[in-house]
Short mmCIF file of C-alpha atoms in Angstrom, two decimals:
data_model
loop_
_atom_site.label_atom_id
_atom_site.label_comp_id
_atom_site.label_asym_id
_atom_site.label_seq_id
_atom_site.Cartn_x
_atom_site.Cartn_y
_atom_site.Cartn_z
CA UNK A 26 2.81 -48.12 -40.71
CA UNK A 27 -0.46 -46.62 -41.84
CA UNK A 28 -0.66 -48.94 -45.09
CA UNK A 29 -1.17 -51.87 -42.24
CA UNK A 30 -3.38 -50.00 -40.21
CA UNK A 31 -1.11 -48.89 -37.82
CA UNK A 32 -2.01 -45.39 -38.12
CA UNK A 33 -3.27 -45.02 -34.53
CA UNK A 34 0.22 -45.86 -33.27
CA UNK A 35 1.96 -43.11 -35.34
CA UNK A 36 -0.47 -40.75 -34.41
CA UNK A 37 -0.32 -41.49 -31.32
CA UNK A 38 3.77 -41.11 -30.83
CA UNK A 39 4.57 -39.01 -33.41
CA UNK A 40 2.69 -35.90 -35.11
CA UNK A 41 2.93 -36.45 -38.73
CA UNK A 42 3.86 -32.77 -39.55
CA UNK A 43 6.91 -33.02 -36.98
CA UNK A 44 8.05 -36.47 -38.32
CA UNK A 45 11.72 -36.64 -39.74
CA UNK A 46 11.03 -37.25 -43.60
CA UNK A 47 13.26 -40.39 -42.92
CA UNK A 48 10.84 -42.08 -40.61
CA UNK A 49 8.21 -40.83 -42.66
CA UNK A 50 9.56 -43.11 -45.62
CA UNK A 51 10.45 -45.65 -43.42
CA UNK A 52 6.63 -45.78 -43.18
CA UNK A 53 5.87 -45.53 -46.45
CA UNK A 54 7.88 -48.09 -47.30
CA UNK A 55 9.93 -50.77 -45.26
CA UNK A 56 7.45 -51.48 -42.56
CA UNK A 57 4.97 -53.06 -45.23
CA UNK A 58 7.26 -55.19 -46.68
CA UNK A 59 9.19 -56.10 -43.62
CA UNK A 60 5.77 -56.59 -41.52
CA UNK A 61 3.92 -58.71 -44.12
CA UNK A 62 7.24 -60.72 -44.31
CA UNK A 63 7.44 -60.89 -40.80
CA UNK A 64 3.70 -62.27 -40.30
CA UNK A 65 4.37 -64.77 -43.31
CA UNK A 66 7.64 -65.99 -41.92
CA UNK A 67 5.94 -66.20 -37.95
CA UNK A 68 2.65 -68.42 -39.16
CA UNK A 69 4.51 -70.57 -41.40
CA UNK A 70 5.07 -73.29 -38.03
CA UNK A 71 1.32 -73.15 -37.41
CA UNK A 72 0.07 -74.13 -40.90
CA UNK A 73 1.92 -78.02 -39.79
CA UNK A 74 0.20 -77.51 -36.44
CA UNK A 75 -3.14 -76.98 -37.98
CA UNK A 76 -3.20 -80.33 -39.94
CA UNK A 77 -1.49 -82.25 -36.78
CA UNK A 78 -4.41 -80.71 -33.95
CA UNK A 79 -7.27 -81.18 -36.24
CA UNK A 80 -6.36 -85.33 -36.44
CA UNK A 81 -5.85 -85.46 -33.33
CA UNK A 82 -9.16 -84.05 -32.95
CA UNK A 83 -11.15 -86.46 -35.48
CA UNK A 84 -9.22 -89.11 -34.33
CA UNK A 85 -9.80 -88.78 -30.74
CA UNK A 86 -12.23 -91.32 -29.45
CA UNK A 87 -13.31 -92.14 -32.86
CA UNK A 88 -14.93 -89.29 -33.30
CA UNK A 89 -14.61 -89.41 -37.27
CA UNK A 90 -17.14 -93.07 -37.05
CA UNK A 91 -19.72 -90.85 -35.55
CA UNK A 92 -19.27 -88.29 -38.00
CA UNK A 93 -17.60 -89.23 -40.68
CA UNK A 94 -18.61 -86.43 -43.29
CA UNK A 95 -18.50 -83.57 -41.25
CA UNK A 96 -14.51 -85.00 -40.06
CA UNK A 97 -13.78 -85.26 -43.31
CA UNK A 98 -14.84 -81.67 -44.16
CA UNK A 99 -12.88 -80.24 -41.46
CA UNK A 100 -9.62 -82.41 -42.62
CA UNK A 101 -10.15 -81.45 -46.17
CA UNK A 102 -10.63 -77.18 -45.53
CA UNK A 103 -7.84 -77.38 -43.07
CA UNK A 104 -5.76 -79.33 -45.49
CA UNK A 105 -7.16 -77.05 -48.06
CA UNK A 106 -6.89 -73.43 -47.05
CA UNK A 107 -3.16 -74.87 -45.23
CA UNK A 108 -1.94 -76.24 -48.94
CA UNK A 109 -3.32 -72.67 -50.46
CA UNK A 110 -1.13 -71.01 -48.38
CA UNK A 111 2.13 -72.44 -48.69
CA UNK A 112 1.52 -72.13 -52.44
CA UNK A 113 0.61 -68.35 -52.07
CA UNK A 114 4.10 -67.93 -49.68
CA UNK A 115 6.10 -69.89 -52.60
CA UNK A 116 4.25 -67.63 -55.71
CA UNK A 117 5.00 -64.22 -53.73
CA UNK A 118 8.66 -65.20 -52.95
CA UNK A 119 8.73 -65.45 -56.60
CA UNK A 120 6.50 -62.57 -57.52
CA UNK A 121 8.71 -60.50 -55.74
CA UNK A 122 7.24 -56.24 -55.35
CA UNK A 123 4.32 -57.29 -58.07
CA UNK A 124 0.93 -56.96 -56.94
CA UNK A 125 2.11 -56.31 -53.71
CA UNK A 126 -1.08 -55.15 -52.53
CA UNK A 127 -3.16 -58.20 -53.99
CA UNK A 128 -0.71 -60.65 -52.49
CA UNK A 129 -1.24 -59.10 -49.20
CA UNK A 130 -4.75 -59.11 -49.41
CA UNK A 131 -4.78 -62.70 -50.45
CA UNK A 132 -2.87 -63.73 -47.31
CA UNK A 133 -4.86 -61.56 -45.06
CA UNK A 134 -7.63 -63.48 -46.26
CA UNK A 135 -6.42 -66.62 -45.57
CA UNK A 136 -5.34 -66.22 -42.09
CA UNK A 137 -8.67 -65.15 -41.50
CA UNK A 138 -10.67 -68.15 -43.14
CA UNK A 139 -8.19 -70.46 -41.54
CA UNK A 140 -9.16 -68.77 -38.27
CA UNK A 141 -13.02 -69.54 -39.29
CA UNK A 142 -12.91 -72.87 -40.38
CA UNK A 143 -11.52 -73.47 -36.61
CA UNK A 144 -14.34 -71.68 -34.93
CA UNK A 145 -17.49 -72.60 -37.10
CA UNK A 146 -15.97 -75.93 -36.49
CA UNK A 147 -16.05 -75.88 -33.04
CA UNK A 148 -19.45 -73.68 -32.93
CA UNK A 149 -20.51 -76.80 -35.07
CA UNK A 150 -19.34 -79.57 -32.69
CA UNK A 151 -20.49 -77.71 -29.80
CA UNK A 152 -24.36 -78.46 -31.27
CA UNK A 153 -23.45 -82.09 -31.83
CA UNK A 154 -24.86 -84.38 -27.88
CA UNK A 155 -22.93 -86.43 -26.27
CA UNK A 156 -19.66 -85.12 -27.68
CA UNK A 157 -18.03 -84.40 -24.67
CA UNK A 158 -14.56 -85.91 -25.22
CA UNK A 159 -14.42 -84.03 -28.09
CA UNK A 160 -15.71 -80.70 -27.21
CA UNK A 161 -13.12 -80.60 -24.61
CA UNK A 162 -10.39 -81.61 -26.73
CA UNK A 163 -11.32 -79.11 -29.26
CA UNK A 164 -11.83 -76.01 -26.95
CA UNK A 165 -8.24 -77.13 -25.60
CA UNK A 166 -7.18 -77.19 -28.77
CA UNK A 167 -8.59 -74.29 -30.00
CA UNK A 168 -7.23 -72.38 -27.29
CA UNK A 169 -3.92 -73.12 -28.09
CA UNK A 170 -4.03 -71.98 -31.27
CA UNK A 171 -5.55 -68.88 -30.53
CA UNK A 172 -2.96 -68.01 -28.01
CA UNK A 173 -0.65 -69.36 -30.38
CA UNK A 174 -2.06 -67.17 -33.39
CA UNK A 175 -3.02 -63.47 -31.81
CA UNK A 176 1.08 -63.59 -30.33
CA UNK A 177 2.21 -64.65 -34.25
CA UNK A 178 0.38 -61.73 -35.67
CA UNK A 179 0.74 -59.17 -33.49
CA UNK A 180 2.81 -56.96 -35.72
CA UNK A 181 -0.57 -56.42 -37.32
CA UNK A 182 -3.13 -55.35 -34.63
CA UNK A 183 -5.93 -56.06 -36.90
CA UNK A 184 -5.53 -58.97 -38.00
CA UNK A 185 -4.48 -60.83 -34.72
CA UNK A 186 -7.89 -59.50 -33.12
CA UNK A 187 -9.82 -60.15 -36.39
CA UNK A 188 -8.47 -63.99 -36.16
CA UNK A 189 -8.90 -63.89 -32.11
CA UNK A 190 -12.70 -63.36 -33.22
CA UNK A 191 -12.75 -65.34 -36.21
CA UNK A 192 -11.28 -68.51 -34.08
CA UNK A 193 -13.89 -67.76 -30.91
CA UNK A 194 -16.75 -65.40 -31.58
CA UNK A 195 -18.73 -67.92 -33.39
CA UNK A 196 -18.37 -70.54 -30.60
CA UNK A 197 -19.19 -67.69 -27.94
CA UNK A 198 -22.30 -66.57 -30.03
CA UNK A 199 -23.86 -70.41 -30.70
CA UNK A 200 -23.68 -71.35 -26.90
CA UNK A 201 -25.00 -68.47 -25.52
CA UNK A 202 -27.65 -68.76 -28.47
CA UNK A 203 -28.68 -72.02 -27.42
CA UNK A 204 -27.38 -71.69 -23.40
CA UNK A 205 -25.34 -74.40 -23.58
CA UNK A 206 -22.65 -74.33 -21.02
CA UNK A 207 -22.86 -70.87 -19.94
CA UNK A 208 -19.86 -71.19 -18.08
CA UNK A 209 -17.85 -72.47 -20.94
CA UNK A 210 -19.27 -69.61 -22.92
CA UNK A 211 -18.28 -66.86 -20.81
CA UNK A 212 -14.76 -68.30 -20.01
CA UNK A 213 -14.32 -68.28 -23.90
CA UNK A 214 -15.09 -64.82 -24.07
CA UNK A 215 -13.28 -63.77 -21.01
CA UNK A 216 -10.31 -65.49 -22.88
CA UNK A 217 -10.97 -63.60 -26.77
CA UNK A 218 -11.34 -60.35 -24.29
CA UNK A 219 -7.67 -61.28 -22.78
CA UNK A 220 -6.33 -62.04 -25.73
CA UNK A 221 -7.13 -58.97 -27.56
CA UNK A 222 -4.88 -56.47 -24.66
CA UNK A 223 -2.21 -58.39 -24.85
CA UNK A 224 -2.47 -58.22 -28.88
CA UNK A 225 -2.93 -54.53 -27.85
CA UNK A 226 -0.09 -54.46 -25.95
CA UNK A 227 2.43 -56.52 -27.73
CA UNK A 228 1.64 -54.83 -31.07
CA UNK A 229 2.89 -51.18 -29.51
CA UNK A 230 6.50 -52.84 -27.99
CA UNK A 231 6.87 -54.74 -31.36
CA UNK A 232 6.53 -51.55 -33.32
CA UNK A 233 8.27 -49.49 -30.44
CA UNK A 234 11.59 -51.86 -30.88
CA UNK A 235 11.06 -51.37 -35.02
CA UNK A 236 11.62 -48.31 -34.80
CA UNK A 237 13.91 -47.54 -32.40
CA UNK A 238 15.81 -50.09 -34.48
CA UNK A 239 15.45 -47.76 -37.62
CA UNK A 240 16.51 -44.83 -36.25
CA UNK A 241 19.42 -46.96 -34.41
CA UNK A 242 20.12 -47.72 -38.19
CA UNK A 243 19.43 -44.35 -39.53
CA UNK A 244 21.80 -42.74 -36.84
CA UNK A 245 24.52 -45.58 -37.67
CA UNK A 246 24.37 -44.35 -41.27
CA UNK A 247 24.56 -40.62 -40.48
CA UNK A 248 27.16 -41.16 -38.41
CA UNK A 249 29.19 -43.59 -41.24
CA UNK A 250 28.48 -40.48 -43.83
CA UNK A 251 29.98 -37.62 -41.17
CA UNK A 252 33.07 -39.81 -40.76
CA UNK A 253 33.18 -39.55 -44.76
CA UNK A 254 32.04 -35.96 -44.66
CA UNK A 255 34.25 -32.53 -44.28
CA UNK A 256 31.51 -30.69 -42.61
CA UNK A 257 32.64 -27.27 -44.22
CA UNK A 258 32.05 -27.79 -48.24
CA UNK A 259 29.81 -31.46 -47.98
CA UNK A 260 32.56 -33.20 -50.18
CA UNK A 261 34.09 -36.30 -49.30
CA UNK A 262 37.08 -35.96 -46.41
CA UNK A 263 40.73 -37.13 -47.06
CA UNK A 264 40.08 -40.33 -45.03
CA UNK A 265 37.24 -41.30 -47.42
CA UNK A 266 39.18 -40.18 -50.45
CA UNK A 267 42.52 -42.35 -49.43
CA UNK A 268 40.25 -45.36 -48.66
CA UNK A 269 38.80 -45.11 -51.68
CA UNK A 270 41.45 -44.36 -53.78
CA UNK A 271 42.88 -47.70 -52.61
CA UNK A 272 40.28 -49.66 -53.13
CA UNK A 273 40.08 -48.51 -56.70
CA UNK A 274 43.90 -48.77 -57.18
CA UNK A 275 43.34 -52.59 -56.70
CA UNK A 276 40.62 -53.13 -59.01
CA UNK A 277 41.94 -51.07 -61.93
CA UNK A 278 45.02 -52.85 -61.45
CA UNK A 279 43.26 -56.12 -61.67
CA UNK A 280 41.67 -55.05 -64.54
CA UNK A 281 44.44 -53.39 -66.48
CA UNK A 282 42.45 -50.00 -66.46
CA UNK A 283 43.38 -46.30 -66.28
CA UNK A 284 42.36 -44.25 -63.32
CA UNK A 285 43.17 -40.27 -63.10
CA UNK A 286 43.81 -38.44 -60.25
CA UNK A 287 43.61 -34.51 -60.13
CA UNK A 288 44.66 -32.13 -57.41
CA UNK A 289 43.73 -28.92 -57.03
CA UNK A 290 44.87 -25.78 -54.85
CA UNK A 291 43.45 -22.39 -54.48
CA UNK A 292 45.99 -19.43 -55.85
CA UNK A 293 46.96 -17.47 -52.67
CA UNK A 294 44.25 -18.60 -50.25
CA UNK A 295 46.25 -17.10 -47.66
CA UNK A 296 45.37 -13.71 -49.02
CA UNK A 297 41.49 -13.96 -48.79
CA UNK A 298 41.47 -14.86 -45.18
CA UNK A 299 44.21 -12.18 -44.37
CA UNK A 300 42.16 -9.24 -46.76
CA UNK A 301 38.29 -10.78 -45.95
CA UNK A 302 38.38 -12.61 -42.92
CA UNK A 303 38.32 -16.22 -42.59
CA UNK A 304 35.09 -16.68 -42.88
CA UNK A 305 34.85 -14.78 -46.43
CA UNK A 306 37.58 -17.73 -46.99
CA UNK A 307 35.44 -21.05 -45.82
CA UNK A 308 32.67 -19.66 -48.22
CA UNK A 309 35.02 -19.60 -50.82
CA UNK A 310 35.93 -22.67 -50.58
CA UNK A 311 32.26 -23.63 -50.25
CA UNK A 312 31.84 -22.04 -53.26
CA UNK A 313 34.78 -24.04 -54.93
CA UNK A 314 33.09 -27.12 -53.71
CA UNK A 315 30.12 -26.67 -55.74
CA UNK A 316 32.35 -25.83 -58.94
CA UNK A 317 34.24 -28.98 -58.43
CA UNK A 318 30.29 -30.95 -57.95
CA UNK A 319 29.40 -29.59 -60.92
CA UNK A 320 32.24 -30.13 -63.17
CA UNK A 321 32.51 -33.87 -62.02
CA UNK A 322 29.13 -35.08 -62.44
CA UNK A 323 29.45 -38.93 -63.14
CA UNK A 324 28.69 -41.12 -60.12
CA UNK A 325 32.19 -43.00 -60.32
CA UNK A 326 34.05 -39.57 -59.69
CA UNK A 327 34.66 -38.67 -56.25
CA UNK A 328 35.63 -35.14 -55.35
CA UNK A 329 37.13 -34.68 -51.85
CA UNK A 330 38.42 -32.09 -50.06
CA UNK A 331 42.10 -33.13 -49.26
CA UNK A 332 43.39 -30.70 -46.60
CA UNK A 333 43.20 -26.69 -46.28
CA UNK A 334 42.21 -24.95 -49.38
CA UNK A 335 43.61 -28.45 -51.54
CA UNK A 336 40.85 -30.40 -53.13
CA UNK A 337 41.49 -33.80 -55.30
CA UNK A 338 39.47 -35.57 -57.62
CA UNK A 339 39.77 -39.72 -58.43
CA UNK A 340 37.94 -40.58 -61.84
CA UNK A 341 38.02 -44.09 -62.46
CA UNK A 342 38.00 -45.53 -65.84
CA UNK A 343 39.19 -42.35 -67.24
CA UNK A 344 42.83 -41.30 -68.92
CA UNK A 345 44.13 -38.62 -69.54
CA UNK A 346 42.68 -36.43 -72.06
CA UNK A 347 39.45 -36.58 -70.74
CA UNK A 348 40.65 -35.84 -66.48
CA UNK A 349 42.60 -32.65 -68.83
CA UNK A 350 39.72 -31.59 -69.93
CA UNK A 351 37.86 -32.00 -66.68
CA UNK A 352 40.70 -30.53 -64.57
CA UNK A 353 40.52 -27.39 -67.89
CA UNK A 354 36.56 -26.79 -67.02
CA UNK A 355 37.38 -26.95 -63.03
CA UNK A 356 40.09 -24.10 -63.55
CA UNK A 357 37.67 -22.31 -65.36
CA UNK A 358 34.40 -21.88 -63.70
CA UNK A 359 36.36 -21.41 -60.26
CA UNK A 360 38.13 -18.76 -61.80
CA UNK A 361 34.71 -17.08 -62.92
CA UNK A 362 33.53 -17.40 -59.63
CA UNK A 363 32.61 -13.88 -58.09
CA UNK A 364 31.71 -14.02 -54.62
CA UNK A 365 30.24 -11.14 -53.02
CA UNK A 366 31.20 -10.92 -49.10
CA UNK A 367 29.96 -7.95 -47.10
CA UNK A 368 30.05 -6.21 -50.30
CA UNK A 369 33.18 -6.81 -51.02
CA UNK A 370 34.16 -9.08 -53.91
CA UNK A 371 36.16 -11.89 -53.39
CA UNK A 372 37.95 -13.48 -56.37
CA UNK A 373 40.24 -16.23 -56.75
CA UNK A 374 41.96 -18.92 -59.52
CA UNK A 375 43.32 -22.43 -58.77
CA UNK A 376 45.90 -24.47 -60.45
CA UNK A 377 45.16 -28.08 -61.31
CA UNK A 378 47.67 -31.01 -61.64
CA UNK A 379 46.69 -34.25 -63.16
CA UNK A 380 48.21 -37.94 -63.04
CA UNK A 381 46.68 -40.53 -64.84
CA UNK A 382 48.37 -44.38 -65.10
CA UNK A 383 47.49 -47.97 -64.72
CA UNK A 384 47.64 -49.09 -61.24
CA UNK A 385 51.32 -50.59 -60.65
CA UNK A 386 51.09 -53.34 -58.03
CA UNK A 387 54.58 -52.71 -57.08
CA UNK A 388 53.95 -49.52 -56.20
CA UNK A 389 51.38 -48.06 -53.18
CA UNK A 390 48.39 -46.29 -54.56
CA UNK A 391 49.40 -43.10 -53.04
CA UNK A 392 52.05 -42.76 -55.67
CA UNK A 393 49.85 -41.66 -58.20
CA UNK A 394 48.39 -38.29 -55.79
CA UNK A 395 52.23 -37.63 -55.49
CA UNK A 396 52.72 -37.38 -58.94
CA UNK A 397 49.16 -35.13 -59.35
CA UNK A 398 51.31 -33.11 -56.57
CA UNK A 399 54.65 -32.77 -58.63
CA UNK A 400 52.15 -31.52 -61.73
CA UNK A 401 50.31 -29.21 -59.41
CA UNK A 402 53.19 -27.76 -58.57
CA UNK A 403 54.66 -27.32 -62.23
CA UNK A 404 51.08 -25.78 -62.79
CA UNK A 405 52.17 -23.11 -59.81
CA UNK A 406 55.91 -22.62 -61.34
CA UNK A 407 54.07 -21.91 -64.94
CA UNK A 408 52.18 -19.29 -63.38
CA UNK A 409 49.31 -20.67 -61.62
CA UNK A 410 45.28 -20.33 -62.94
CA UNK A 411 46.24 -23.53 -65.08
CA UNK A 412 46.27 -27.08 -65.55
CA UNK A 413 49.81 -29.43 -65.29
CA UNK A 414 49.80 -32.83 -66.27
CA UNK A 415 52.82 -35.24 -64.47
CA UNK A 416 54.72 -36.72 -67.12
CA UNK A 417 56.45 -40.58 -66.28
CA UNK A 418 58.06 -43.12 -68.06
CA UNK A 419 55.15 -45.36 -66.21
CA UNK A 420 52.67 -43.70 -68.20
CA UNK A 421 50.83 -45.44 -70.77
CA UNK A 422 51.15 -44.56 -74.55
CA UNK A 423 48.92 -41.97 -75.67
CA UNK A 424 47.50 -41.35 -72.00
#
């Protein structure tokens, strides 16, 4: 918010030491881009509105025979500066994140020099006798648009008071210059005075409902990740593995690609909670978690914990010899781990069985983790503290 002056808002609802870091980025980084989109997308109706009111206005008891060069002035800038901008909207589409802060400046600009052409025009026609007709039609006008422009751009505070000003100051300031229609003049500024609390006031519920619509999202993908989560070790949970797992299975299979699956057990588990305590046991297997992160690094492998002290690995695009060698490097640093407890040391190995195969169509993707079982268990038989590797006529030559 503060890169589009909103910084009074924040400060005003939330402390900036106390703010959650996501909010804080949220800040940073969406509400600039979203805003400046938003105000782009909400005055693109009034640039046609512009060029339709200010015929109207020239056209209106033939007010362009009286003055022909000053109408044609005011067409021209309003087609002019209206033109610029759609070309400005279509070159930033384009542009994309590049001189993001130039482009905003730029259309900043604009809106306000639209805004002025509007008011010195008025200011201007207000000077001009016996243009009654069309001093009414343009403060009607003008009116309008203001209204129309301060509610378009009130996600930026600042600019929908700068162009409440720019449309009606210099109107406000030539009348009660020259006392012309007093009245007039102080209804106009009762009007610029209105319409700068309500841009007050609908700027704070626009960026009230942003942000409670962030956080809405924020807490939607918090709660998404916990669902995916086992809260003990910060791995993946079996429901995220299995869903995963089959959405690989399909796409590997449609490819013709290898996947690897690896399951892993801790070697009499049971015996650190009964010695330690079961809490000397969940930071073991916190401990294990951070083995298994560290072992299987790439982004495509996804480490879950799969039940009790059972943890299982997926690695797509990989056969066998390299999930071996993985599953060999697993065994290993778990088995090195030394955790002290209470000041007690806690040791323990794990056993490792791997399957690796091309998905089978005919055959559900939880095949393949039942095969990674049958090999952990070999693993166990041989003695546990190794790795196992399932062995099937299924398998591909040389995996």
């Amino acid at each position: 918010m503060t890169q589009i002056g909103e910084s009074e808002y924040t400060a005003k609802h939330m402390d900036e030491a106390s703010q959650p870091e996501q909010v804080r980025t949220f800040e940073r980084h969406t509400t600039n881009r979203r805003v400046i989109a938003d105000l782009k997308k909400r005055s693109l109706l009034g640039l046609i509105f512009y060029i339709l009111v200010a015929f109207v206005v020239v056209l209106a008891d033939k007010y362009y025979e009286r003055h022909a060069v000053f109408a044609l002035i005011f067409l021209l800038a309003n087609a002019g500066i209206c033109l610029f901008r759609v070309i400005h909207m279509m070159i930033t589409r384009k542009m994309g994140e590049r001189y993001e802060a130039l482009n905003k400046a730029i259309f900043l600009a604009s809106v306000i020099l639209t805004a002025l052409i509007w008011g010195v025009a008025l200011a201007m026609i207000m000077l001009q006798p016996d243009e009654l007709v069309t001093q009414l039609i343009m403060t009607v006008c003008i009116s309008g648009l203001c209204a129309g422009g301060v509610v378009a751009f009130i996600p930026y505070r600042r600019l929908a008071v700068f162009y409440n000003f720019a449309m009606l100051m210099p109107v406000v300031i030539i009348m009660l210059f020259n006392g012309i229609n007093l009245p007039l003049a102080s209804m106009l500024f009762l009007f610029s005075a209105y319409m700068v609390l309500i841009a007050f006031r609908g700027n704070r519920e626009y960026w009230d409902a942003l942000e409670n619509e962030y956080l809405l999202e924020i807490k939607s993908q918090e709660l998404t990740r916990l669902s995916h989560t086992d809260v003990l070790t910060g791995l993946f949970n079996r429901r995220y593995f299995d869903d995963a797992l089959d959405r690989e299975w399909k796409r590997s299979g449609r490819d013709r690609r290898l996947i690897s699956v690896i399951l892993l057990d801790i070697d009499y588990f049971k015996k650190i909670n009964d010695t330690y305590g079961h809490q000397a046991g969940d930071e073991f297997l916190k401990k294990t978690a951070e083995a298994l992160s560290s072992v299987f690094k790439r982004v495509t492998d996804i480490v879950a914990r799969y039940g009790g002290e059972e943890f299982i690995v997926l690695i797509p695009d990989g056969d066998a010899p390299i999930a071996i060698q993985l599953a060999g490097e697993a065994v290993q640093k778990i088995g090195s781990i030394l955790l002290n407890y209470q000041g007690q040391p806690v040791r323990a190995t794990i056993s490792a069985g791997v399957n690796s195969r091309i998905p089978d169509f005919s055959a559900r993707s939880d095949s393949i983790v039942a095969g990674a079982d049958k090999a952990l268990y070999l693993a166990k038989q041989r003695g546990r503290n190794q790795v196992a590797v399932f062995e099937s006529e299924n398998r591909q030559p040389g995996a």
